[in-house]
Coordinates of C-alpha atoms and ligand atoms in Angstrom, one line a residue:
M10 CA -46.0 46.7 72.6
K11 CA -45.7 43.3 74.2
D12 CA -42.5 42.1 76.0
T13 CA -41.9 39.1 73.6
I14 CA -39.9 36.3 75.2
I15 CA -37.3 34.9 72.8
I16 CA -36.5 31.2 73.3
E17 CA -33.7 29.7 71.3
I18 CA -33.7 25.9 70.8
D19 CA -31.2 23.7 69.1
H20 CA -33.5 21.1 67.7
E21 CA -30.9 18.3 68.0
D22 CA -31.1 18.7 71.7
L23 CA -34.6 19.8 72.7
L24 CA -34.4 22.0 75.8
M25 CA -37.5 20.7 77.6
E26 CA -37.5 23.3 80.3
E27 CA -37.6 26.1 77.7
L28 CA -40.3 24.3 75.7
K29 CA -42.4 23.9 78.8
K30 CA -42.3 27.6 79.3
A31 CA -43.6 28.2 75.8
A32 CA -46.3 25.5 76.3
Q33 CA -47.4 27.1 79.5
I34 CA -48.0 30.4 77.6
L35 CA -50.1 28.5 75.1
K36 CA -52.1 26.9 77.9
E37 CA -52.7 30.3 79.5
G38 CA -54.2 31.7 76.3
G39 CA -51.1 33.4 74.9
T40 CA -49.4 33.5 71.5
V41 CA -46.2 31.6 70.7
A42 CA -44.5 31.5 67.3
F43 CA -42.6 28.2 66.6
P44 CA -40.8 26.4 63.8
T45 CA -42.5 23.7 61.7
E46 CA -41.0 21.8 58.8
T47 CA -42.9 24.0 56.3
V48 CA -42.7 27.6 57.7
Y49 CA -42.8 29.1 61.2
G50 CA -46.3 29.2 62.7
L51 CA -47.9 31.6 65.1
G52 CA -49.8 29.4 67.6
A53 CA -52.6 29.9 70.2
N54 CA -55.0 27.5 71.9
A55 CA -57.4 26.4 69.2
L56 CA -60.2 25.8 71.6
S57 CA -60.2 29.3 73.0
E58 CA -62.0 32.0 71.1
K59 CA -60.1 34.7 73.1
A60 CA -56.7 33.2 72.4
I61 CA -57.2 32.9 68.6
K62 CA -58.3 36.5 68.4
K63 CA -54.8 37.5 69.4
I64 CA -53.4 35.7 66.4
F65 CA -55.6 37.8 64.0
Q66 CA -54.6 40.9 65.9
A67 CA -50.8 40.2 65.8
K68 CA -50.8 39.3 62.1
G69 CA -53.3 41.9 60.9
R70 CA -55.1 39.0 59.3
P71 CA -58.6 39.3 57.9
S72 CA -61.0 37.5 60.2
D73 CA -62.7 35.5 57.5
N74 CA -59.5 33.7 56.6
P75 CA -59.6 30.4 58.6
L76 CA -56.8 28.9 60.6
I77 CA -55.2 25.5 60.5
V78 CA -55.5 23.5 63.7
H79 CA -52.3 21.6 64.6
I80 CA -52.2 18.4 66.6
A81 CA -49.5 16.3 68.2
K82 CA -50.8 12.7 67.6
M83 CA -53.3 10.9 65.4
E84 CA -56.0 10.4 68.1
D85 CA -56.1 14.1 68.8
I86 CA -58.1 14.7 65.6
K87 CA -61.1 12.7 66.9
P88 CA -62.9 15.4 69.0
L89 CA -62.3 18.0 66.3
V90 CA -64.1 16.4 63.3
R91 CA -67.5 14.8 62.7
E92 CA -66.1 11.8 60.8
I93 CA -62.9 10.6 59.1
P94 CA -63.7 9.1 55.7
L95 CA -61.6 6.1 54.7
E96 CA -59.6 8.1 52.1
A97 CA -58.8 10.8 54.7
A98 CA -57.6 8.1 57.1
A99 CA -55.4 6.8 54.3
V100 CA -53.7 10.1 53.5
M101 CA -53.2 10.9 57.2
E102 CA -51.6 7.5 57.7
A103 CA -49.3 8.0 54.7
F104 CA -48.3 11.7 55.2
W105 CA -48.7 12.5 58.9
P106 CA -46.7 13.8 60.6
G107 CA -45.8 16.0 57.7
P108 CA -46.7 18.9 55.3
L109 CA -50.3 17.9 54.6
T110 CA -53.4 19.7 55.9
V111 CA -56.7 17.9 55.7
V112 CA -60.1 19.7 55.6
L113 CA -63.0 17.8 57.2
E114 CA -66.4 18.6 58.7
K115 CA -65.9 20.2 62.1
T116 CA -67.5 19.4 65.5
G117 CA -69.0 22.0 67.9
I118 CA -65.9 22.4 69.9
I119 CA -64.1 24.3 67.2
P120 CA -64.6 28.1 67.8
E121 CA -66.3 30.1 65.1
G122 CA -63.2 32.4 64.9
I123 CA -61.0 29.5 63.6
T124 CA -63.2 28.7 60.6
G125 CA -64.6 32.1 59.7
G126 CA -68.1 30.7 59.6
L127 CA -67.3 27.5 57.5
S128 CA -68.7 24.1 58.5
T129 CA -65.3 22.6 58.0
V130 CA -61.9 22.7 59.8
A131 CA -58.4 22.3 58.5
I132 CA -56.1 20.0 60.5
R133 CA -52.4 19.2 60.3
M134 CA -49.9 17.1 62.3
P135 CA -46.5 18.8 61.9
A136 CA -43.3 16.7 61.8
H137 CA -40.8 19.2 63.1
P138 CA -39.6 18.0 66.5
I139 CA -40.0 21.4 68.2
A140 CA -43.6 21.8 66.9
A141 CA -44.6 18.3 67.8
K142 CA -43.1 18.5 71.3
L143 CA -44.6 22.0 72.0
I144 CA -48.1 21.0 71.0
A145 CA -47.9 17.8 73.0
L146 CA -46.7 19.8 76.1
A147 CA -49.5 22.4 75.6
G148 CA -52.0 19.5 75.8
V149 CA -54.5 21.4 73.5
P150 CA -54.8 21.6 69.7
V151 CA -52.9 24.7 68.4
A152 CA -54.2 27.0 65.8
A153 CA -51.3 28.4 63.7
P154 CA -51.1 30.4 60.6
S155 CA -47.8 31.3 59.1
A156 CA -45.9 33.6 61.6
N157 CA -45.7 36.6 59.2
I158 CA -47.5 40.0 59.1
S159 CA -50.4 39.3 56.8
G160 CA -49.4 39.8 53.1
R161 CA -45.6 39.3 53.7
P162 CA -43.7 36.2 52.6
S163 CA -44.0 33.4 55.1
P164 CA -41.1 33.2 57.6
T165 CA -38.6 30.3 57.2
T166 CA -36.1 31.4 59.8
G167 CA -36.3 32.7 63.4
A168 CA -35.0 36.0 62.2
H169 CA -37.9 36.5 59.8
V170 CA -40.4 35.9 62.7
V171 CA -38.5 38.3 65.0
E172 CA -38.6 40.9 62.2
D173 CA -42.4 40.6 61.8
L174 CA -43.7 39.8 65.2
K175 CA -41.4 40.9 68.0
G176 CA -43.4 43.1 70.3
K177 CA -46.7 41.7 69.0
V178 CA -46.7 38.1 70.5
D179 CA -46.0 36.6 73.9
A180 CA -43.1 34.3 72.8
I181 CA -41.0 33.3 69.8
V182 CA -39.4 29.9 69.8
I183 CA -36.4 30.0 67.4
G184 CA -35.2 26.7 66.0
G185 CA -33.3 26.9 62.8
S186 CA -34.5 27.1 59.2
C187 CA -37.6 25.3 57.9
E188 CA -36.7 22.3 55.7
V189 CA -39.6 22.4 53.2
G190 CA -39.8 26.2 53.0
V191 CA -43.4 26.4 51.5
E192 CA -46.6 25.8 53.5
S193 CA -48.4 22.5 53.7
T194 CA -50.7 21.2 51.0
V195 CA -54.3 21.9 51.9
L196 CA -56.5 19.0 50.8
D197 CA -60.3 19.2 51.0
M198 CA -61.7 15.8 51.9
T199 CA -65.3 16.8 52.3
G200 CA -66.4 16.4 48.7
K201 CA -66.7 13.4 46.3
T202 CA -63.2 13.8 45.0
P203 CA -60.3 15.0 47.2
M204 CA -59.4 18.5 46.1
I205 CA -56.1 20.4 46.5
L206 CA -57.0 23.9 47.7
R207 CA -53.3 24.9 48.1
P208 CA -50.4 23.0 46.6
G209 CA -47.6 22.4 49.1
G210 CA -45.0 20.1 50.6
V211 CA -47.0 16.9 49.8
T212 CA -47.4 16.9 46.0
R213 CA -50.3 15.8 43.9
E214 CA -48.1 13.0 42.5
M215 CA -47.5 11.8 46.1
L216 CA -51.2 11.9 46.9
L217 CA -52.0 9.9 43.8
K218 CA -50.0 7.0 45.2
V219 CA -52.6 6.7 48.0
L220 CA -55.8 8.1 46.4
H221 CA -57.6 7.1 43.2
S222 CA -58.0 10.7 42.1
V223 CA -57.1 14.2 43.3
E224 CA -58.5 17.3 41.7
I225 CA -56.9 20.8 41.8
D226 CA -59.3 23.6 42.7
A227 CA -60.3 25.7 39.7
A228 CA -59.3 28.9 41.5
L229 CA -55.7 27.7 41.5
K230 CA -55.7 27.3 37.8
G231 CA -56.5 31.0 37.4
E232 CA -60.2 30.4 36.5
D233 CA -62.5 33.1 37.6
V234 CA -64.5 31.4 40.4
V235 CA -65.2 32.0 44.1
P236 CA -62.2 30.4 46.0
K237 CA -63.1 27.5 48.3
S238 CA -60.2 28.3 50.6
P239 CA -60.9 31.9 51.8
G240 CA -57.1 32.4 52.1
M241 CA -56.7 32.2 48.3
K242 CA -58.4 35.6 47.7
Y243 CA -56.0 37.7 49.6
T244 CA -52.7 39.2 48.5
H245 CA -49.9 37.0 49.6
Y246 CA -46.1 36.9 49.8
A247 CA -45.9 40.3 48.3
P248 CA -42.4 41.8 48.5
K249 CA -42.0 45.6 48.2
A250 CA -40.7 45.3 44.7
Q251 CA -43.0 44.5 41.7
V252 CA -42.4 40.9 40.6
Y253 CA -42.7 39.6 37.1
I254 CA -42.4 35.9 36.2
V255 CA -40.8 35.1 32.9
K256 CA -41.9 31.8 31.6
G257 CA -41.1 29.8 28.4
E258 CA -38.4 27.8 26.6
E259 CA -35.3 27.4 28.7
E260 CA -32.9 29.3 26.3
K261 CA -35.3 32.1 25.7
V262 CA -36.0 33.1 29.3
P263 CA -32.5 34.6 30.1
V264 CA -32.5 36.4 26.8
K265 CA -35.8 38.0 27.6
I266 CA -34.8 38.9 31.1
R267 CA -31.6 40.6 30.0
E268 CA -33.6 42.6 27.5
L269 CA -36.0 43.7 30.3
V270 CA -33.2 44.5 32.6
E271 CA -31.7 46.9 30.0
Q272 CA -35.1 48.5 29.5
Y273 CA -35.7 49.0 33.3
R274 CA -32.2 50.4 33.8
R275 CA -32.8 53.0 31.1
Q276 CA -35.8 54.0 33.2
K277 CA -33.3 54.3 36.2
K278 CA -35.0 51.4 38.0
E279 CA -33.1 49.0 40.3
V280 CA -33.7 45.5 39.1
G281 CA -33.4 42.1 40.8
I282 CA -33.3 38.7 39.2
I283 CA -34.4 35.4 40.7
C284 CA -32.9 32.5 38.8
F285 CA -31.3 29.1 39.1
D286 CA -27.7 27.9 39.5
E287 CA -27.8 26.9 35.8
T288 CA -28.7 30.4 34.6
Y289 CA -26.8 32.5 37.2
N290 CA -23.9 33.3 34.9
H291 CA -26.3 34.5 32.2
Y292 CA -26.8 37.8 34.0
D293 CA -24.2 40.5 34.5
Q294 CA -26.5 43.4 35.5
G295 CA -28.9 43.8 38.3
M296 CA -28.9 42.0 41.7
V297 CA -28.9 38.3 40.9
K298 CA -30.0 35.6 43.4
S299 CA -30.2 31.9 42.7
M300 CA -32.8 29.6 44.3
G301 CA -30.7 26.6 43.6
S302 CA -30.5 24.1 40.8
R303 CA -33.5 24.1 38.4
T304 CA -33.7 20.3 38.9
D305 CA -33.6 20.5 42.7
F306 CA -37.2 21.6 43.6
K307 CA -36.5 21.0 47.3
S308 CA -33.8 23.6 47.4
V309 CA -35.8 26.1 45.3
A310 CA -38.8 25.7 47.7
A311 CA -36.5 26.1 50.7
N312 CA -35.0 29.3 49.4
L313 CA -37.9 31.1 47.8
F314 CA -39.4 33.1 50.7
K315 CA -35.9 33.9 52.1
I316 CA -34.9 35.5 48.8
L317 CA -38.1 37.5 48.5
R318 CA -37.4 38.9 52.0
E319 CA -33.8 39.6 51.1
F320 CA -34.9 41.8 48.3
D321 CA -37.1 43.8 50.7
E322 CA -33.8 44.9 52.4
T323 CA -32.5 46.3 49.1
K324 CA -33.4 49.2 46.8
V325 CA -34.7 46.8 44.1
E326 CA -38.0 48.0 42.6
I327 CA -38.5 45.4 39.9
I328 CA -37.8 41.6 40.3
L329 CA -37.7 39.4 37.3
A330 CA -38.1 35.7 38.2
E331 CA -37.5 32.6 36.1
A332 CA -40.5 30.2 36.2
V333 CA -40.1 26.5 37.3
E334 CA -41.9 23.6 35.7
E335 CA -45.3 23.0 37.3
V336 CA -44.8 19.4 38.3
E337 CA -44.3 17.9 41.7
L338 CA -43.1 20.5 44.2
G339 CA -42.8 22.9 41.2
Q340 CA -46.6 23.4 41.6
A341 CA -46.3 24.8 45.1
I342 CA -43.3 26.9 44.1
M343 CA -45.1 28.4 41.1
N344 CA -48.2 29.0 43.1
R345 CA -46.3 31.1 45.7
L346 CA -44.3 32.9 43.0
T347 CA -47.4 33.7 41.0
K348 CA -49.0 35.3 44.1
A349 CA -45.9 37.2 44.9
A350 CA -46.0 38.5 41.3
G351 CA -49.7 39.4 41.6
Y352 CA -50.3 37.1 38.6
R353 CA -48.0 39.1 36.3
I354 CA -46.5 36.6 34.0
I355 CA -44.5 37.3 30.8
H356 CA -44.6 34.5 28.3
V357 CA -41.7 34.1 25.9
Ligands
TXA17 O1 -47.6 24.8 56.5 C1 -48.6 25.4 57.0 O2 -49.7 25.0 56.7 C2 -48.3 26.5 57.9 C3 -47.6 26.0 59.2 C4 -47.5 27.0 60.3 O3 -48.3 24.9 59.7 N1 -49.5 27.2 58.2 C5 -50.2 28.0 57.3 O4 -51.3 28.6 57.7 O5 -49.8 28.1 56.2 P1 -52.0 29.8 57.0 O6 -53.1 30.3 57.9 O7 -51.0 30.8 56.5 O8 -52.7 29.1 55.8 C6 -53.9 28.4 56.0 C7 -54.6 28.1 54.7 C8 -55.3 29.3 54.2 O9 -55.2 29.3 52.7 C9 -56.8 29.0 54.6 O10 -57.7 29.7 53.8 C10 -56.8 27.5 54.4 O11 -55.6 27.1 54.9 N2 -57.9 27.0 55.3 C11 -58.0 26.9 56.6 N3 -59.1 26.4 57.0 C12 -59.8 26.0 55.9 C13 -61.1 25.4 55.7 N4 -61.9 25.0 56.7 N5 -61.5 25.2 54.4 C14 -60.6 25.6 53.4 N6 -59.5 26.2 53.6 C15 -59.0 26.4 54.8
MG18 MG1 -49.9 32.3 55.5

């Protein structure tokens, strides 16, 4: 067990002395969890093989799942990648700092342990003021996966991080809830056409305002191919309960869910329902939680992981979740929900 230092920061009023302490830990090769605008990350010096090993240990993360390298300003990317194609420069200009990760060919200074043997590296410049300041103060690029135990829903509050990582990391910087609530979009810029490997905070529709074309990796469409992003092959976001997504016409979904609730209750199973504000009143049995309005993807994304974790605190064994439409941020939401459900989808 480590003696984890907990540092609480109000992000309206950055406490520089406190952040300097955390930055010093990163400089010395330690691990620090910190908030970003997407989810909390668990950081370590990206240029130190020894430091990044501690991330894999703390999370229980498979070592072939590569890490994203976080930078504080645009020019910090130069030593890390072999070249920056024009289209990559265009998306970085448009969406950095922000929830976009760009995959490019790496240089020799990136340790093997970051990329799990790949010739490429994933880079992101976060927008959250605490993340930006901490990385700048550390003076090194910071490798940071989501700050959860491998397989659990990503943390969107300081309390989630404390729950998973207290005693396993050197420090946790707590700074409120994450605004976006789902992880960054991972965009591979090493091929002919930019390819989304993981949908996230920057949507395909937003990318198409800057790029001529953007493809979506076949592995994301459920096609049976070898995933390009090693992270995609692992179980993710899995709550203790078994999750089923119910997808179909708006009026039919609540009817089907009520029918299933009845069925599970006859089997004496505790059931949870994840729905929207619009459908909340359709359910009078089971533990019902709304992710927000069906038309407000931002609120749905911001609430999803928190709700999955809340169910872990209950006796619920089966969760029935309403699907969202797979456009804009809805793509990232459905991607996470589908993984949480282990690809169990009931069509109505
Ligand atoms: O929003 C985020 O991206 C958060 C915050 C903390 O910045 N970080 C995050 O990291 O989600 P992680 O490790 O949970 O997810 C990284 C994803 C994985 O799916 C991994 O496989 C992929 O990025 N990835 C990393 N390097 C890659 C590479 N060189 N090529 C393809 N995929 C890569
Ligand atoms: Mg993760």
